[in-house]
Amino acid sequence: MKAFNIWVTKKCNLKCSYCYEGIEKENRELAVDKIPAVIEFIQQMGKSEEYITVNFHGGEPLLNTKVIFEICRQLKVWDKMIYYSLTTNGILLEKPILEQLKKYCISLSISLDGIEEYHNKNRVDALQRGSYEKSIKGALLALEMGMDVRVRMTITPNNYAGMVEGVKHLIACGFKTIVAAPDFFSPEWTEKNIEDIRQQMILLEEYEEEFSFLEKQISRMGICSGGENECNIDVDLTIYPCTYSVGKAGYQIGTVTNGINMEKRAQIEMIGKEPNPACSGCSFEPYCMTSRCKIVNKILTGDCCEPSPVICAFERLAYMAYHKIYHIK
């Protein structure tokens, strides 16, 4: 299986405080006349695969629906099973757009950070107005129209206190898949914050059919497959190994027109094989994100082999809560 994450725009209608792409967005988008090159690249890379996944990303991808639906239309004639998804803040989810998304069987990942009070702490527009009312309206309409909807709750130091209330609220709204995703990039996490979240996760155990934390499974992480099993295509047709690295200097591994630079791809794989000295002897090391995601380590700590203590703490929480390693009741 190969996964293609396509940045259809860098523009966004929100200025979320925790966005790892930065609050100020670039005024760039994938042009319609570049679609044939993207299609050719996907078909070439995925020709031997039984199926592929295509995820539309941004910015807010629904600001460029023309490109999204044209890509789907052109790929429809390809004799290949394709699973589509789209990550959105939900604000632009109105009936005509949802009908098109449904036509191409595009599943939705919608950002909703729980109840209005906590959602609006970070997810605001250019005038610092909260986005909850518009986002929940679009998300509920998607549910009403029978769309496949996944809710992504970003947990931050200033909203984690509402995690339990938020999950219960979203379940009451009818959402069946809710994933909590900590903001790894915040420098404000404390040991107390993380312990408080652990206590909240214990309270949420009864909702584990609908709610998950980091979507963790106990499985060995392996070596980074960025550029091999996953390609991230930026608006200018440059290619990056993962979503966190898109647009960042030094991480480009090719272009849609010239293909993957195998030397750079090999360098990523080589770095991925290097051990993290700080993780030596840790029983979680083979399963932890920090052992696989050397690029994320570099972005967060400045060293590919230096794990982020924040990620380390949250990885442990995920295992403790959902795989009962420490038999939490």
C-alpha atoms as a PDB file:
ATOM      1  CA  MET A   1       0.000   0.000   0.000  1.00  0.00           C
ATOM      2  CA  LYS A   2       1.149   3.512  -0.762  1.00  0.00           C
ATOM      3  CA  ALA A   3      -0.207   6.701   0.779  1.00  0.00           C
ATOM      4  CA  PHE A   4      -0.182  10.061  -0.965  1.00  0.00           C
ATOM      5  CA  ASN A   5      -0.844  13.219   1.065  1.00  0.00           C
ATOM      6  CA  ILE A   6      -1.569  16.076  -1.319  1.00  0.00           C
ATOM      7  CA  TRP A   7      -1.320  19.686  -0.130  1.00  0.00           C
ATOM      8  CA  VAL A   8      -3.969  21.345  -2.296  1.00  0.00           C
ATOM      9  CA  THR A   9      -3.540  24.714  -0.588  1.00  0.00           C
ATOM     10  CA  LYS A  10      -1.470  26.504   2.041  1.00  0.00           C
ATOM     11  CA  LYS A  11      -4.298  28.960   2.705  1.00  0.00           C
ATOM     12  CA  CYS A  12      -6.522  28.633   5.758  1.00  0.00           C
ATOM     13  CA  ASN A  13      -9.627  30.370   7.095  1.00  0.00           C
ATOM     14  CA  LEU A  14      -8.456  29.920  10.712  1.00  0.00           C
ATOM     15  CA  LYS A  15      -5.407  30.883  12.753  1.00  0.00           C
ATOM     16  CA  CYS A  16      -5.232  28.071  15.278  1.00  0.00           C
ATOM     17  CA  SER A  17      -2.631  28.825  17.927  1.00  0.00           C
ATOM     18  CA  TYR A  18      -1.160  25.313  17.902  1.00  0.00           C
ATOM     19  CA  CYS A  19      -0.924  24.713  14.149  1.00  0.00           C
ATOM     20  CA  TYR A  20       2.417  23.026  13.416  1.00  0.00           C
ATOM     21  CA  GLU A  21       2.435  24.756  10.015  1.00  0.00           C
ATOM     22  CA  GLY A  22       2.480  28.139  11.752  1.00  0.00           C
ATOM     23  CA  ILE A  23      -0.287  30.648  12.423  1.00  0.00           C
ATOM     24  CA  GLU A  24       0.409  32.767   9.331  1.00  0.00           C
ATOM     25  CA  LYS A  25      -0.262  30.744   6.189  1.00  0.00           C
ATOM     26  CA  GLU A  26       1.208  31.122   2.728  1.00  0.00           C
ATOM     27  CA  ASN A  27      -1.014  32.431  -0.064  1.00  0.00           C
ATOM     28  CA  ARG A  28      -0.327  29.474  -2.369  1.00  0.00           C
ATOM     29  CA  GLU A  29      -2.345  26.590  -3.757  1.00  0.00           C
ATOM     30  CA  LEU A  30      -2.002  23.674  -6.147  1.00  0.00           C
ATOM     31  CA  ALA A  31      -2.900  24.887  -9.631  1.00  0.00           C
ATOM     32  CA  VAL A  32      -5.325  23.007 -11.866  1.00  0.00           C
ATOM     33  CA  ASP A  33      -2.769  22.769 -14.664  1.00  0.00           C
ATOM     34  CA  LYS A  34      -0.438  20.821 -12.331  1.00  0.00           C
ATOM     35  CA  ILE A  35      -2.974  18.014 -11.808  1.00  0.00           C
ATOM     36  CA  PRO A  36      -1.829  15.845 -14.766  1.00  0.00           C
ATOM     37  CA  ALA A  37       1.696  15.724 -13.336  1.00  0.00           C
ATOM     38  CA  VAL A  38       0.352  14.720  -9.908  1.00  0.00           C
ATOM     39  CA  ILE A  39      -1.842  12.023 -11.454  1.00  0.00           C
ATOM     40  CA  GLU A  40       1.069  10.629 -13.480  1.00  0.00           C
ATOM     41  CA  PHE A  41       3.300  10.528 -10.400  1.00  0.00           C
ATOM     42  CA  ILE A  42       0.655   8.725  -8.304  1.00  0.00           C
ATOM     43  CA  GLN A  43      -0.036   6.194 -11.028  1.00  0.00           C
ATOM     44  CA  GLN A  44       3.656   5.507 -11.536  1.00  0.00           C
ATOM     45  CA  MET A  45       4.390   5.118  -7.818  1.00  0.00           C
ATOM     46  CA  GLY A  46       1.263   3.063  -7.148  1.00  0.00           C
ATOM     47  CA  LYS A  47       1.127   0.898 -10.254  1.00  0.00           C
ATOM     48  CA  SER A  48       2.147  -2.313  -8.484  1.00  0.00           C
ATOM     49  CA  GLU A  49      -0.034  -1.739  -5.416  1.00  0.00           C
ATOM     50  CA  GLU A  50      -3.343  -3.492  -4.793  1.00  0.00           C
ATOM     51  CA  TYR A  51      -4.751  -0.240  -3.421  1.00  0.00           C
ATOM     52  CA  ILE A  52      -3.582   3.237  -2.465  1.00  0.00           C
ATOM     53  CA  THR A  53      -4.747   6.006  -0.152  1.00  0.00           C
ATOM     54  CA  VAL A  54      -5.010   9.667  -1.097  1.00  0.00           C
ATOM     55  CA  ASN A  55      -5.414  12.301   1.590  1.00  0.00           C
ATOM     56  CA  PHE A  56      -6.134  15.943   0.778  1.00  0.00           C
ATOM     57  CA  HIS A  57      -4.344  18.304   3.121  1.00  0.00           C
ATOM     58  CA  GLY A  58      -3.769  22.001   3.762  1.00  0.00           C
ATOM     59  CA  GLY A  59      -4.114  24.719   5.056  1.00  0.00           C
ATOM     60  CA  GLU A  60      -7.829  24.210   4.741  1.00  0.00           C
ATOM     61  CA  PRO A  61      -8.185  21.907   1.716  1.00  0.00           C
ATOM     62  CA  LEU A  62     -11.825  22.832   1.098  1.00  0.00           C
ATOM     63  CA  LEU A  63     -10.603  26.257  -0.035  1.00  0.00           C
ATOM     64  CA  ASN A  64      -9.500  24.483  -3.213  1.00  0.00           C
ATOM     65  CA  THR A  65     -12.298  22.011  -3.947  1.00  0.00           C
ATOM     66  CA  LYS A  66     -11.864  22.474  -7.702  1.00  0.00           C
ATOM     67  CA  VAL A  67      -8.507  20.697  -7.561  1.00  0.00           C
ATOM     68  CA  ILE A  68      -9.713  18.045  -5.103  1.00  0.00           C
ATOM     69  CA  PHE A  69     -12.649  16.943  -7.216  1.00  0.00           C
ATOM     70  CA  GLU A  70     -10.681  17.126 -10.457  1.00  0.00           C
ATOM     71  CA  ILE A  71      -8.011  14.820  -9.040  1.00  0.00           C
ATOM     72  CA  CYS A  72     -10.735  12.380  -7.969  1.00  0.00           C
ATOM     73  CA  ARG A  73     -12.388  12.600 -11.384  1.00  0.00           C
ATOM     74  CA  GLN A  74      -9.179  11.855 -13.237  1.00  0.00           C
ATOM     75  CA  LEU A  75      -8.176   9.010 -10.933  1.00  0.00           C
ATOM     76  CA  LYS A  76     -11.623   7.432 -11.259  1.00  0.00           C
ATOM     77  CA  VAL A  77     -10.714   5.931 -14.642  1.00  0.00           C
ATOM     78  CA  TRP A  78      -7.644   4.193 -13.162  1.00  0.00           C
ATOM     79  CA  ASP A  79      -8.143   0.499 -12.515  1.00  0.00           C
ATOM     80  CA  LYS A  80      -7.086   0.756  -8.890  1.00  0.00           C
ATOM     81  CA  MET A  81      -8.814   0.703  -5.515  1.00  0.00           C
ATOM     82  CA  ILE A  82      -8.364   4.143  -3.932  1.00  0.00           C
ATOM     83  CA  TYR A  83      -9.281   5.204  -0.404  1.00  0.00           C
ATOM     84  CA  TYR A  84      -9.760   8.955  -0.128  1.00  0.00           C
ATOM     85  CA  SER A  85      -9.672  11.100   3.003  1.00  0.00           C
ATOM     86  CA  LEU A  86      -9.611  14.795   3.756  1.00  0.00           C
ATOM     87  CA  THR A  87      -8.560  16.755   6.820  1.00  0.00           C
ATOM     88  CA  THR A  88     -10.697  19.829   7.490  1.00  0.00           C
ATOM     89  CA  ASN A  89     -11.807  22.285  10.167  1.00  0.00           C
ATOM     90  CA  GLY A  90     -15.398  21.729   9.026  1.00  0.00           C
ATOM     91  CA  ILE A  91     -16.323  25.367   8.479  1.00  0.00           C
ATOM     92  CA  LEU A  92     -16.939  24.985   4.733  1.00  0.00           C
ATOM     93  CA  LEU A  93     -18.909  21.741   4.973  1.00  0.00           C
ATOM     94  CA  GLU A  94     -22.177  22.676   3.278  1.00  0.00           C
ATOM     95  CA  LYS A  95     -24.546  20.382   1.422  1.00  0.00           C
ATOM     96  CA  PRO A  96     -23.236  20.886  -2.172  1.00  0.00           C
ATOM     97  CA  ILE A  97     -19.637  20.205  -1.091  1.00  0.00           C
ATOM     98  CA  LEU A  98     -20.669  17.232   1.038  1.00  0.00           C
ATOM     99  CA  GLU A  99     -22.566  15.740  -1.885  1.00  0.00           C
ATOM    100  CA  GLN A 100     -19.392  15.870  -3.973  1.00  0.00           C
ATOM    101  CA  LEU A 101     -17.280  14.449  -1.150  1.00  0.00           C
ATOM    102  CA  LYS A 102     -19.787  11.642  -0.767  1.00  0.00           C
ATOM    103  CA  LYS A 103     -19.794  11.011  -4.526  1.00  0.00           C
ATOM    104  CA  TYR A 104     -16.088  10.189  -4.395  1.00  0.00           C
ATOM    105  CA  CYS A 105     -16.349   8.347  -1.045  1.00  0.00           C
ATOM    106  CA  ILE A 106     -14.002  10.775   0.698  1.00  0.00           C
ATOM    107  CA  SER A 107     -13.868  10.141   4.438  1.00  0.00           C
ATOM    108  CA  LEU A 108     -13.472  13.164   6.689  1.00  0.00           C
ATOM    109  CA  SER A 109     -11.157  13.946   9.578  1.00  0.00           C
ATOM    110  CA  ILE A 110     -12.665  17.002  11.281  1.00  0.00           C
ATOM    111  CA  SER A 111     -10.905  19.064  13.929  1.00  0.00           C
ATOM    112  CA  LEU A 112     -13.176  19.567  16.949  1.00  0.00           C
ATOM    113  CA  ASP A 113     -11.575  20.142  20.330  1.00  0.00           C
ATOM    114  CA  GLY A 114     -14.503  19.129  22.516  1.00  0.00           C
ATOM    115  CA  ILE A 115     -17.009  21.576  23.971  1.00  0.00           C
ATOM    116  CA  GLU A 116     -17.226  25.160  22.750  1.00  0.00           C
ATOM    117  CA  GLU A 117     -15.253  26.685  25.628  1.00  0.00           C
ATOM    118  CA  TYR A 118     -12.172  24.544  25.064  1.00  0.00           C
ATOM    119  CA  HIS A 119     -12.408  24.406  21.263  1.00  0.00           C
ATOM    120  CA  ASN A 120     -12.410  28.206  21.097  1.00  0.00           C
ATOM    121  CA  LYS A 121      -9.320  28.582  23.260  1.00  0.00           C
ATOM    122  CA  ASN A 122      -7.134  27.803  20.243  1.00  0.00           C
ATOM    123  CA  ARG A 123      -9.238  27.426  17.098  1.00  0.00           C
ATOM    124  CA  VAL A 124      -9.946  31.036  16.118  1.00  0.00           C
ATOM    125  CA  ASP A 125     -10.185  33.106  12.947  1.00  0.00           C
ATOM    126  CA  ALA A 126      -8.161  36.183  11.966  1.00  0.00           C
ATOM    127  CA  LEU A 127     -10.311  38.347  14.259  1.00  0.00           C
ATOM    128  CA  GLN A 128      -9.754  35.957  17.185  1.00  0.00           C
ATOM    129  CA  ARG A 129     -13.352  34.746  17.048  1.00  0.00           C
ATOM    130  CA  GLY A 130     -13.999  31.170  18.074  1.00  0.00           C
ATOM    131  CA  SER A 131     -14.858  28.703  15.320  1.00  0.00           C
ATOM    132  CA  TYR A 132     -16.859  26.120  17.289  1.00  0.00           C
ATOM    133  CA  GLU A 133     -20.338  27.010  16.043  1.00  0.00           C
ATOM    134  CA  LYS A 134     -19.348  26.841  12.378  1.00  0.00           C
ATOM    135  CA  SER A 135     -17.219  23.713  12.773  1.00  0.00           C
ATOM    136  CA  ILE A 136     -19.792  21.703  14.706  1.00  0.00           C
ATOM    137  CA  LYS A 137     -22.512  22.747  12.273  1.00  0.00           C
ATOM    138  CA  GLY A 138     -20.538  21.388   9.318  1.00  0.00           C
ATOM    139  CA  ALA A 139     -19.544  18.215  11.164  1.00  0.00           C
ATOM    140  CA  LEU A 140     -23.116  17.445  12.210  1.00  0.00           C
ATOM    141  CA  LEU A 141     -24.343  18.009   8.656  1.00  0.00           C
ATOM    142  CA  ALA A 142     -21.725  15.522   7.442  1.00  0.00           C
ATOM    143  CA  LEU A 143     -23.046  12.973   9.942  1.00  0.00           C
ATOM    144  CA  GLU A 144     -26.625  13.662   8.891  1.00  0.00           C
ATOM    145  CA  MET A 145     -25.689  12.985   5.266  1.00  0.00           C
ATOM    146  CA  GLY A 146     -24.144   9.640   6.148  1.00  0.00           C
ATOM    147  CA  MET A 147     -20.492  10.625   5.720  1.00  0.00           C
ATOM    148  CA  ASP A 148     -17.622   8.692   7.256  1.00  0.00           C
ATOM    149  CA  VAL A 149     -16.474  11.148   9.945  1.00  0.00           C
ATOM    150  CA  ARG A 150     -13.513  10.961  12.286  1.00  0.00           C
ATOM    151  CA  VAL A 151     -13.075  13.675  14.932  1.00  0.00           C
ATOM    152  CA  ARG A 152      -9.605  14.864  15.870  1.00  0.00           C
ATOM    153  CA  MET A 153      -9.352  16.520  19.299  1.00  0.00           C
ATOM    154  CA  THR A 154      -6.079  18.366  19.728  1.00  0.00           C
ATOM    155  CA  ILE A 155      -5.040  18.403  23.387  1.00  0.00           C
ATOM    156  CA  THR A 156      -2.982  21.378  24.562  1.00  0.00           C
ATOM    157  CA  PRO A 157      -1.777  22.731  27.922  1.00  0.00           C
ATOM    158  CA  ASN A 158      -4.639  25.234  27.944  1.00  0.00           C
ATOM    159  CA  ASN A 159      -7.518  22.899  27.013  1.00  0.00           C
ATOM    160  CA  TYR A 160      -6.646  19.432  28.349  1.00  0.00           C
ATOM    161  CA  ALA A 161      -8.812  19.988  31.433  1.00  0.00           C
ATOM    162  CA  GLY A 162     -11.879  19.609  29.211  1.00  0.00           C
ATOM    163  CA  MET A 163     -10.881  16.279  27.655  1.00  0.00           C
ATOM    164  CA  VAL A 164     -13.403  14.068  29.474  1.00  0.00           C
ATOM    165  CA  GLU A 165     -16.226  16.547  29.039  1.00  0.00           C
ATOM    166  CA  GLY A 166     -15.270  17.026  25.407  1.00  0.00           C
ATOM    167  CA  VAL A 167     -15.250  13.324  24.559  1.00  0.00           C
ATOM    168  CA  LYS A 168     -18.630  12.792  26.227  1.00  0.00           C
ATOM    169  CA  HIS A 169     -20.033  15.787  24.353  1.00  0.00           C
ATOM    170  CA  LEU A 170     -18.808  14.547  20.978  1.00  0.00           C
ATOM    171  CA  ILE A 171     -20.175  11.054  21.601  1.00  0.00           C
ATOM    172  CA  ALA A 172     -23.517  12.593  22.554  1.00  0.00           C
ATOM    173  CA  CYS A 173     -23.447  14.469  19.239  1.00  0.00           C
ATOM    174  CA  GLY A 174     -23.266  11.123  17.435  1.00  0.00           C
ATOM    175  CA  PHE A 175     -19.586  10.846  16.521  1.00  0.00           C
ATOM    176  CA  LYS A 176     -18.322   7.269  16.628  1.00  0.00           C
ATOM    177  CA  THR A 177     -14.593   7.793  16.097  1.00  0.00           C
ATOM    178  CA  ILE A 178     -12.769  10.327  18.272  1.00  0.00           C
ATOM    179  CA  VAL A 179      -9.000  10.590  18.471  1.00  0.00           C
ATOM    180  CA  ALA A 180      -7.149  12.751  20.989  1.00  0.00           C
ATOM    181  CA  ALA A 181      -3.895  14.138  19.597  1.00  0.00           C
ATOM    182  CA  PRO A 182      -1.556  16.032  21.948  1.00  0.00           C
ATOM    183  CA  ASP A 183       0.159  19.158  20.673  1.00  0.00           C
ATOM    184  CA  PHE A 184       3.724  17.862  20.735  1.00  0.00           C
ATOM    185  CA  PHE A 185       5.076  21.253  19.683  1.00  0.00           C
ATOM    186  CA  SER A 186       3.980  23.189  22.770  1.00  0.00           C
ATOM    187  CA  PRO A 187       6.825  24.068  25.170  1.00  0.00           C
ATOM    188  CA  GLU A 188       4.354  24.523  28.036  1.00  0.00           C
ATOM    189  CA  TRP A 189       3.691  20.904  29.019  1.00  0.00           C
ATOM    190  CA  THR A 190       4.483  19.986  32.618  1.00  0.00           C
ATOM    191  CA  GLU A 191       4.611  16.682  34.480  1.00  0.00           C
ATOM    192  CA  LYS A 192       1.450  17.722  36.333  1.00  0.00           C
ATOM    193  CA  ASN A 193      -0.409  18.330  33.057  1.00  0.00           C
ATOM    194  CA  ILE A 194       0.477  14.859  31.833  1.00  0.00           C
ATOM    195  CA  GLU A 195      -0.468  13.205  35.131  1.00  0.00           C
ATOM    196  CA  ASP A 196      -3.832  15.022  35.025  1.00  0.00           C
ATOM    197  CA  ILE A 197      -4.396  13.672  31.507  1.00  0.00           C
ATOM    198  CA  ARG A 198      -3.555  10.158  32.716  1.00  0.00           C
ATOM    199  CA  GLN A 199      -6.279  10.464  35.338  1.00  0.00           C
ATOM    200  CA  GLN A 200      -8.753  11.664  32.707  1.00  0.00           C
ATOM    201  CA  MET A 201      -7.875   8.752  30.429  1.00  0.00           C
ATOM    202  CA  ILE A 202      -8.762   6.324  33.197  1.00  0.00           C
ATOM    203  CA  LEU A 203     -12.198   7.951  33.368  1.00  0.00           C
ATOM    204  CA  LEU A 204     -12.583   7.504  29.613  1.00  0.00           C
ATOM    205  CA  GLU A 205     -11.848   3.765  29.530  1.00  0.00           C
ATOM    206  CA  GLU A 206     -15.550   2.921  29.265  1.00  0.00           C
ATOM    207  CA  TYR A 207     -15.716   4.902  26.008  1.00  0.00           C
ATOM    208  CA  GLU A 208     -12.817   3.114  24.317  1.00  0.00           C
ATOM    209  CA  GLU A 209     -15.017   1.882  21.439  1.00  0.00           C
ATOM    210  CA  GLU A 210     -15.437   5.483  20.286  1.00  0.00           C
ATOM    211  CA  PHE A 211     -12.370   7.150  21.790  1.00  0.00           C
ATOM    212  CA  SER A 212      -8.672   6.475  21.300  1.00  0.00           C
ATOM    213  CA  PHE A 213      -5.519   8.248  22.380  1.00  0.00           C
ATOM    214  CA  LEU A 214      -2.856   8.557  19.675  1.00  0.00           C
ATOM    215  CA  GLU A 215      -4.421   5.508  17.945  1.00  0.00           C
ATOM    216  CA  LYS A 216      -1.630   3.422  19.431  1.00  0.00           C
ATOM    217  CA  GLN A 217      -1.258  -0.275  18.850  1.00  0.00           C
ATOM    218  CA  ILE A 218       1.519  -2.380  20.317  1.00  0.00           C
ATOM    219  CA  SER A 219       3.517  -3.078  17.178  1.00  0.00           C
ATOM    220  CA  ARG A 220       7.109  -2.449  16.260  1.00  0.00           C
ATOM    221  CA  MET A 221       7.532   0.913  14.588  1.00  0.00           C
ATOM    222  CA  GLY A 222      10.165  -0.087  12.027  1.00  0.00           C
ATOM    223  CA  ILE A 223      12.170   2.359   9.918  1.00  0.00           C
ATOM    224  CA  CYS A 224      10.689   5.573   8.481  1.00  0.00           C
ATOM    225  CA  SER A 225       9.040   4.758   5.135  1.00  0.00           C
ATOM    226  CA  GLY A 226       8.697   8.382   4.027  1.00  0.00           C
ATOM    227  CA  GLY A 227       9.266   8.617   0.292  1.00  0.00           C
ATOM    228  CA  GLU A 228       8.692   4.890  -0.085  1.00  0.00           C
ATOM    229  CA  ASN A 229       5.296   3.956   1.358  1.00  0.00           C
ATOM    230  CA  GLU A 230       4.259   7.558   1.983  1.00  0.00           C
ATOM    231  CA  CYS A 231       4.720  10.641  -0.203  1.00  0.00           C
ATOM    232  CA  ASN A 232       3.732  14.176   0.777  1.00  0.00           C
ATOM    233  CA  ILE A 233       3.202  16.421  -2.240  1.00  0.00           C
ATOM    234  CA  ASP A 234       3.399  20.161  -1.623  1.00  0.00           C
ATOM    235  CA  VAL A 235       1.583  22.792  -3.673  1.00  0.00           C
ATOM    236  CA  ASP A 236       4.724  23.431  -5.737  1.00  0.00           C
ATOM    237  CA  LEU A 237       5.021  19.680  -6.528  1.00  0.00           C
ATOM    238  CA  THR A 238       7.985  19.132  -4.219  1.00  0.00           C
ATOM    239  CA  ILE A 239       7.934  15.874  -2.245  1.00  0.00           C
ATOM    240  CA  TYR A 240       8.584  15.350   1.464  1.00  0.00           C
ATOM    241  CA  PRO A 241       8.725  12.214   3.611  1.00  0.00           C
ATOM    242  CA  CYS A 242       6.090  13.200   6.197  1.00  0.00           C
ATOM    243  CA  THR A 243       3.473  15.809   7.032  1.00  0.00           C
ATOM    244  CA  TYR A 244       5.651  17.477   9.676  1.00  0.00           C
ATOM    245  CA  SER A 245       8.481  18.091   7.216  1.00  0.00           C
ATOM    246  CA  VAL A 246       6.483  19.599   4.330  1.00  0.00           C
ATOM    247  CA  GLY A 247       7.908  22.963   3.273  1.00  0.00           C
ATOM    248  CA  LYS A 248      10.805  22.825   5.734  1.00  0.00           C
ATOM    249  CA  ALA A 249      14.282  23.484   4.367  1.00  0.00           C
ATOM    250  CA  GLY A 250      16.461  20.432   3.981  1.00  0.00           C
ATOM    251  CA  TYR A 251      13.728  17.805   3.964  1.00  0.00           C
ATOM    252  CA  GLN A 252      12.729  17.798   0.289  1.00  0.00           C
ATOM    253  CA  ILE A 253      13.321  14.353  -1.221  1.00  0.00           C
ATOM    254  CA  GLY A 254      12.258  14.968  -4.821  1.00  0.00           C
ATOM    255  CA  THR A 255       9.634  16.471  -7.096  1.00  0.00           C
ATOM    256  CA  VAL A 256       6.584  15.135  -8.852  1.00  0.00           C
ATOM    257  CA  THR A 257       8.192  15.718 -12.249  1.00  0.00           C
ATOM    258  CA  ASN A 258      11.627  14.240 -11.444  1.00  0.00           C
ATOM    259  CA  GLY A 259      10.570  11.576  -8.967  1.00  0.00           C
ATOM    260  CA  ILE A 260      12.116  10.540  -5.647  1.00  0.00           C
ATOM    261  CA  ASN A 261      15.778  11.314  -5.058  1.00  0.00           C
ATOM    262  CA  MET A 262      16.874   7.842  -3.958  1.00  0.00           C
ATOM    263  CA  GLU A 263      20.083   9.141  -2.386  1.00  0.00           C
ATOM    264  CA  LYS A 264      18.119  11.413  -0.063  1.00  0.00           C
ATOM    265  CA  ARG A 265      15.622   8.614   0.581  1.00  0.00           C
ATOM    266  CA  ALA A 266      18.525   6.329   1.552  1.00  0.00           C
ATOM    267  CA  GLN A 267      19.883   9.002   3.910  1.00  0.00           C
ATOM    268  CA  ILE A 268      16.542   9.115   5.738  1.00  0.00           C
ATOM    269  CA  GLU A 269      16.538   5.342   6.045  1.00  0.00           C
ATOM    270  CA  MET A 270      20.124   5.354   7.330  1.00  0.00           C
ATOM    271  CA  ILE A 271      19.323   7.975   9.971  1.00  0.00           C
ATOM    272  CA  GLY A 272      16.222   5.988  10.909  1.00  0.00           C
ATOM    273  CA  LYS A 273      18.391   2.999  11.785  1.00  0.00           C
ATOM    274  CA  GLU A 274      20.462   4.969  14.272  1.00  0.00           C
ATOM    275  CA  PRO A 275      19.537   4.272  17.917  1.00  0.00           C
ATOM    276  CA  ASN A 276      18.466   6.921  20.381  1.00  0.00           C
ATOM    277  CA  PRO A 277      21.075   6.728  23.193  1.00  0.00           C
ATOM    278  CA  ALA A 278      18.559   8.081  25.722  1.00  0.00           C
ATOM    279  CA  CYS A 279      16.177   5.210  24.900  1.00  0.00           C
ATOM    280  CA  SER A 280      18.664   2.430  25.611  1.00  0.00           C
ATOM    281  CA  GLY A 281      17.096  -0.151  27.923  1.00  0.00           C
ATOM    282  CA  CYS A 282      13.576   1.298  27.653  1.00  0.00           C
ATOM    283  CA  SER A 283      10.987  -1.463  27.144  1.00  0.00           C
ATOM    284  CA  PHE A 284       8.876   0.884  25.010  1.00  0.00           C
ATOM    285  CA  GLU A 285      11.692   1.811  22.638  1.00  0.00           C
ATOM    286  CA  PRO A 286      10.768  -0.584  19.776  1.00  0.00           C
ATOM    287  CA  TYR A 287       7.177   0.691  19.773  1.00  0.00           C
ATOM    288  CA  CYS A 288       7.692   4.415  20.371  1.00  0.00           C
ATOM    289  CA  MET A 289       7.245   7.184  17.809  1.00  0.00           C
ATOM    290  CA  THR A 290      10.584   8.699  18.831  1.00  0.00           C
ATOM    291  CA  SER A 291      12.436   5.568  17.708  1.00  0.00           C
ATOM    292  CA  ARG A 292      10.955   5.829  14.205  1.00  0.00           C
ATOM    293  CA  CYS A 293      10.330   9.533  13.586  1.00  0.00           C
ATOM    294  CA  LYS A 294      13.843  10.950  13.452  1.00  0.00           C
ATOM    295  CA  ILE A 295      12.643  13.999  11.525  1.00  0.00           C
ATOM    296  CA  VAL A 296      10.198  14.860  14.313  1.00  0.00           C
ATOM    297  CA  ASN A 297      13.009  14.406  16.832  1.00  0.00           C
ATOM    298  CA  LYS A 298      15.157  16.826  14.813  1.00  0.00           C
ATOM    299  CA  ILE A 299      12.375  19.410  14.581  1.00  0.00           C
ATOM    300  CA  LEU A 300      11.577  19.246  18.295  1.00  0.00           C
ATOM    301  CA  THR A 301      14.984  18.719  19.908  1.00  0.00           C
ATOM    302  CA  GLY A 302      17.497  19.679  17.221  1.00  0.00           C
ATOM    303  CA  ASP A 303      18.929  16.144  17.128  1.00  0.00           C
ATOM    304  CA  CYS A 304      17.579  13.212  15.094  1.00  0.00           C
ATOM    305  CA  CYS A 305      18.526  10.790  17.856  1.00  0.00           C
ATOM    306  CA  GLU A 306      17.342  12.873  20.800  1.00  0.00           C
ATOM    307  CA  PRO A 307      13.724  11.955  21.664  1.00  0.00           C
ATOM    308  CA  SER A 308      11.205  14.584  22.644  1.00  0.00           C
ATOM    309  CA  PRO A 309      10.361  14.090  26.345  1.00  0.00           C
ATOM    310  CA  VAL A 310       6.816  15.280  25.612  1.00  0.00           C
ATOM    311  CA  ILE A 311       6.252  12.621  22.950  1.00  0.00           C
ATOM    312  CA  CYS A 312       7.867  10.038  25.216  1.00  0.00           C
ATOM    313  CA  ALA A 313       5.461  10.869  28.042  1.00  0.00           C
ATOM    314  CA  PHE A 314       2.378  10.739  25.831  1.00  0.00           C
ATOM    315  CA  GLU A 315       3.439   7.506  24.150  1.00  0.00           C
ATOM    316  CA  ARG A 316       3.642   5.904  27.574  1.00  0.00           C
ATOM    317  CA  LEU A 317       0.194   7.211  28.459  1.00  0.00           C
ATOM    318  CA  ALA A 318      -1.278   5.655  25.350  1.00  0.00           C
ATOM    319  CA  TYR A 319       0.165   2.249  26.133  1.00  0.00           C
ATOM    320  CA  MET A 320      -0.771   2.421  29.782  1.00  0.00           C
ATOM    321  CA  ALA A 321      -4.383   3.328  29.122  1.00  0.00           C
ATOM    322  CA  TYR A 322      -5.280   1.111  26.199  1.00  0.00           C
ATOM    323  CA  HIS A 323      -2.991  -1.900  26.450  1.00  0.00           C
ATOM    324  CA  LYS A 324      -3.067  -2.185  30.234  1.00  0.00           C
ATOM    325  CA  ILE A 325       0.716  -2.637  30.503  1.00  0.00           C
ATOM    326  CA  TYR A 326       0.498  -1.278  34.029  1.00  0.00           C
ATOM    327  CA  HIS A 327      -2.945  -2.787  34.633  1.00  0.00           C
ATOM    328  CA  ILE A 328      -4.655   0.534  35.216  1.00  0.00           C
ATOM    329  CA  LYS A 329      -8.226   0.147  36.428  1.00  0.00           C
END
